[in-house]
Tab-separated table of C-alpha atoms in Angstrom:
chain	number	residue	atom	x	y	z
V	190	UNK	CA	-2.884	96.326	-96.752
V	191	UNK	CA	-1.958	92.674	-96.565
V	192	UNK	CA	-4.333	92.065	-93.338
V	193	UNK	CA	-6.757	93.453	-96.062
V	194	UNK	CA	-6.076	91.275	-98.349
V	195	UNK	CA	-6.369	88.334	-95.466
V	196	UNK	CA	-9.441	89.463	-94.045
V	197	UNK	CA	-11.171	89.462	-98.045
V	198	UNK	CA	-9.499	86.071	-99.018
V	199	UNK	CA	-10.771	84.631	-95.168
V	200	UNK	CA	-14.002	85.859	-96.260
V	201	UNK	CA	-14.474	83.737	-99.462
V	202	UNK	CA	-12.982	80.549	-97.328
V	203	UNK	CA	-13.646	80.839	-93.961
V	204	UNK	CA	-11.457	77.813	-93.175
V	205	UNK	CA	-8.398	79.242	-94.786
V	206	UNK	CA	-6.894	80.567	-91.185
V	207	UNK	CA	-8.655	78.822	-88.703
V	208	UNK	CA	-6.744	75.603	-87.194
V	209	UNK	CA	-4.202	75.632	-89.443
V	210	UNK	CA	-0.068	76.218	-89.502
V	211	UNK	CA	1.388	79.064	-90.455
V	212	UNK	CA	4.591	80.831	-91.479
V	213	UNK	CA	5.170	84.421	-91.341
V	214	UNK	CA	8.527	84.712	-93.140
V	215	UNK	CA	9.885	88.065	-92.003
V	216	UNK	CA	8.199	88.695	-88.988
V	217	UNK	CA	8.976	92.171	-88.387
V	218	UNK	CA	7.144	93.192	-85.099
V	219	UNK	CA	4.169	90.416	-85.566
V	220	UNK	CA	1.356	92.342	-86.983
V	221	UNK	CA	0.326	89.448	-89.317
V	222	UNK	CA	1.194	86.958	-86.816
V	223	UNK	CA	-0.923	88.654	-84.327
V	224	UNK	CA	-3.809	89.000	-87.248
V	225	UNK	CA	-3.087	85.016	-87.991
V	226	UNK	CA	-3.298	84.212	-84.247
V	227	UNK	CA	-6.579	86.166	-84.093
V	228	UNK	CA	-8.224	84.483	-86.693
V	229	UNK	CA	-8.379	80.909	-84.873
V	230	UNK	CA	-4.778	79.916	-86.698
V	231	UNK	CA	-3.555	76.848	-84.796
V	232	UNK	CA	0.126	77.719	-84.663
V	233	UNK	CA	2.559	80.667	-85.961
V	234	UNK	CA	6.270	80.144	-87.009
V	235	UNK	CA	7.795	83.547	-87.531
V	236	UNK	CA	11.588	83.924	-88.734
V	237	UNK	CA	13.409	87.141	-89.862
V	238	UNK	CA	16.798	87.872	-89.772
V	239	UNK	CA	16.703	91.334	-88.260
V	240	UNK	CA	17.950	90.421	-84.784
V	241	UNK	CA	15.296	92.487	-82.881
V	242	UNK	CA	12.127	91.186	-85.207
V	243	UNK	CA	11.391	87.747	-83.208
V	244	UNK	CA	11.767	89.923	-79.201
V	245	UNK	CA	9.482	92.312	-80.956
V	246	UNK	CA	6.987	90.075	-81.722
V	247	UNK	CA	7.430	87.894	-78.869
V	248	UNK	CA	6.763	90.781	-76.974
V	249	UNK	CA	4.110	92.549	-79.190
V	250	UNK	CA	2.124	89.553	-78.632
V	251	UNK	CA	2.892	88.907	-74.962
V	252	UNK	CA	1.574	92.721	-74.239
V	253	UNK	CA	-0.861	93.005	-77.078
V	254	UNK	CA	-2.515	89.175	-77.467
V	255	UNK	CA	-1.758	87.492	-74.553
V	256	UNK	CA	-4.377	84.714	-75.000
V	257	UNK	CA	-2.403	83.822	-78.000
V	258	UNK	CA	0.829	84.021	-78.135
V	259	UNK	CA	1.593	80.866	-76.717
V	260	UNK	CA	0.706	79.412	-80.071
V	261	UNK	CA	3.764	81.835	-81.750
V	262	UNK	CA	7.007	80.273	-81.993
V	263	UNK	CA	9.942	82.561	-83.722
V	264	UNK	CA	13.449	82.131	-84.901
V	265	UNK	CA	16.081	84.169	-86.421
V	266	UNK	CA	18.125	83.617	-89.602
V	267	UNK	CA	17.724	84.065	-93.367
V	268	UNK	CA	14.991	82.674	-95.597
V	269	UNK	CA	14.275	78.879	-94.962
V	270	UNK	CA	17.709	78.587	-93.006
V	271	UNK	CA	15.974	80.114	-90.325
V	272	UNK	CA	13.927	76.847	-89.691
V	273	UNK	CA	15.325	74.231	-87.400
V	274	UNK	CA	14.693	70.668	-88.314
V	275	UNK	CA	11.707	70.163	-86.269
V	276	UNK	CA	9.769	72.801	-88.264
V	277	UNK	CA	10.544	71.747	-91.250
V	278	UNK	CA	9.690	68.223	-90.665
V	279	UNK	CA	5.574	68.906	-91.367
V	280	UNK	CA	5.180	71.087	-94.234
V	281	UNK	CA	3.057	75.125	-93.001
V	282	UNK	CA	-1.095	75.012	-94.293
V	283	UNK	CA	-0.610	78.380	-95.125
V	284	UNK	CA	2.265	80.966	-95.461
V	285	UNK	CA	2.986	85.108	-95.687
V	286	UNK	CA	5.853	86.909	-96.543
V	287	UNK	CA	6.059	91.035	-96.645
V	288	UNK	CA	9.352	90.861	-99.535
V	289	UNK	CA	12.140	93.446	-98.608
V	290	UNK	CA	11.375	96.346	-101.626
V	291	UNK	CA	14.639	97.002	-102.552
V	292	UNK	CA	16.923	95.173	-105.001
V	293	UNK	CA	20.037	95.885	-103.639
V	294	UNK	CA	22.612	93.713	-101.290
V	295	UNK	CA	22.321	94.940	-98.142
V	296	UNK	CA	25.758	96.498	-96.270
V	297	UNK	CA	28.013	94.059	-94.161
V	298	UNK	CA	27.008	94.441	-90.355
V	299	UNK	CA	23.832	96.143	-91.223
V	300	UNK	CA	21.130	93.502	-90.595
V	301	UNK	CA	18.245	96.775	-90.012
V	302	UNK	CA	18.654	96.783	-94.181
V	303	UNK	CA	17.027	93.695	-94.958
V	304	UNK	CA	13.937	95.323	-94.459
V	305	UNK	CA	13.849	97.304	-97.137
V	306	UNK	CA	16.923	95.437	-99.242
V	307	UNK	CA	16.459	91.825	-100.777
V	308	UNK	CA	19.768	91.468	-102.002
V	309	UNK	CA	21.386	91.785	-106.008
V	310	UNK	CA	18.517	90.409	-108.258
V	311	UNK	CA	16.114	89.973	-105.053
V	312	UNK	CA	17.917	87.228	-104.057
V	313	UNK	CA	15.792	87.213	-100.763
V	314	UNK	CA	12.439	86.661	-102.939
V	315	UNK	CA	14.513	84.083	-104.770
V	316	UNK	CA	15.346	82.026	-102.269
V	317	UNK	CA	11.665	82.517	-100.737
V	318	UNK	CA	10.460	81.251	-103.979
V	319	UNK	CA	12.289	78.431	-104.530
V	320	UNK	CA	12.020	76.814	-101.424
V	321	UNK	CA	8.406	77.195	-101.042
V	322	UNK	CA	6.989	73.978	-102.877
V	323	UNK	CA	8.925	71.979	-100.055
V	324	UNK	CA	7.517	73.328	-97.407
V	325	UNK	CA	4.503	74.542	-98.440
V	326	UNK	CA	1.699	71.550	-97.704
V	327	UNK	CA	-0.303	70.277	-101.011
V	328	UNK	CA	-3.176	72.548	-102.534
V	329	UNK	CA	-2.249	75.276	-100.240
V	330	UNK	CA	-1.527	79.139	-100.600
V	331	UNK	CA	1.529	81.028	-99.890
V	332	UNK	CA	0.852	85.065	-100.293
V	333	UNK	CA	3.718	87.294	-101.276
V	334	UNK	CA	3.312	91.028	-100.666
V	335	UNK	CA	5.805	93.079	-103.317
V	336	UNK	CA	5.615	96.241	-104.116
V	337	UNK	CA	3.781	97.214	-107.112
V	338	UNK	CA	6.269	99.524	-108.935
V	339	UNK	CA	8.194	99.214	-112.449
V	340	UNK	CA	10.907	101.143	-111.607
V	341	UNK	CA	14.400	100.274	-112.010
V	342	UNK	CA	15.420	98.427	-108.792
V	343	UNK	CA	11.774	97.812	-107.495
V	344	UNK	CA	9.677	94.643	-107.704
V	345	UNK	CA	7.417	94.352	-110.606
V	346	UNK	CA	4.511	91.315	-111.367
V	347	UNK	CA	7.158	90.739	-114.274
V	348	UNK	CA	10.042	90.340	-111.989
V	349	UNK	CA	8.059	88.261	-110.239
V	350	UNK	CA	6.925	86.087	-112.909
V	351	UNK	CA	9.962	85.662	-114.370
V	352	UNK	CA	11.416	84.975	-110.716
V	353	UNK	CA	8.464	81.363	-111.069
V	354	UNK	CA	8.523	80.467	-114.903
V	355	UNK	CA	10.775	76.838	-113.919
V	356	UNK	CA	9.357	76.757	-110.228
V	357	UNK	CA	6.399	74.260	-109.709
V	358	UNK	CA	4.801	77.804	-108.589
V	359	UNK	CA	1.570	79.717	-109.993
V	360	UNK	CA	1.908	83.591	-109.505
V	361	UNK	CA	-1.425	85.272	-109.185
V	362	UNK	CA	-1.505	89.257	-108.520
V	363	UNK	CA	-3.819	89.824	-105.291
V	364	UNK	CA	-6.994	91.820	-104.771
């Protein structure tokens, strides 16, 4: 679905990939880094904090898109943590995140849950969210894919807007 949503926004603005920087916060096994890489991006950062998620990708790409994944650089840790110093030094053109769906905090020594658990009161998406005006370059998009559900303990557009209201953030739903 959120290649989908990619491939229709690419179509309206054909520039919006190509030659540009991108993050891919929560990598998982690369799939939208792959798609990013693809699509003429110039460079891919991908951080997650599931311990196997950057190997995956590295090697998803390596075996999968070998004439780009040179341009893929990954790094494990939480959130914006994950970034060392020299990536956060030029703010990303464009960036994706696939939000954990639960909102629960995740057990101790289970890292495999933050794929499906953001923490008490999403505090994954939180964090996401505020950070994202400082590294997030001028007039550019980040894209957010929650889960559309209203029920207790899953991510809803008002969760979400209520999660922006005193961010310098505008929180659009998607196609």
């Amino acid at each position: 679905h959120f290649v989908g949503v990619l491939t229709a926004l690419q179509a309206a603005d054909p520039d919006l990939i190509r030659a540009r920087r991108w993050l891919d916060m929560g990598v998982g096994s690369g799939i939208l880094s792959g798609y990013l890489l693809e699509q003429g991006a110039a460079a891919v950062v991908g951080t997650d904090l599931h311990p196997a998620a950057v190997p995956n990708t590295e090697f998803n790409l390596r075996s999968h898109l070998p004439e780009v994944a040179t341009r893929f650089t990954g790094y494990r840790g939480d959130v914006w943590e994950a970034l060392p110093a020299s990536e956060r030094d030029q703010p990303f053109d464009g960036v994706v995140c696939n939000a954990p769906l639960f909102d629960m905090q995740p057990r101790p020594g289970h890292p495999e849950d933050w794929q499906e658990q953001a923490g008490a009161g999403f505090s994954m998406v939180r964090r996401f969210l505020e950070g994202l005006s400082t590294h997030l370059a001028p007039g550019r998009s980040a894209y957010l894919r929650i889960h559309r559900a209203d029920s207790e303990g899953i991510y809803s557009l008002r969760h979400l807007a209520e999660m922006v209201a005193d961010l310098p953030l505008e929180a659009r739903p998607a196609l």
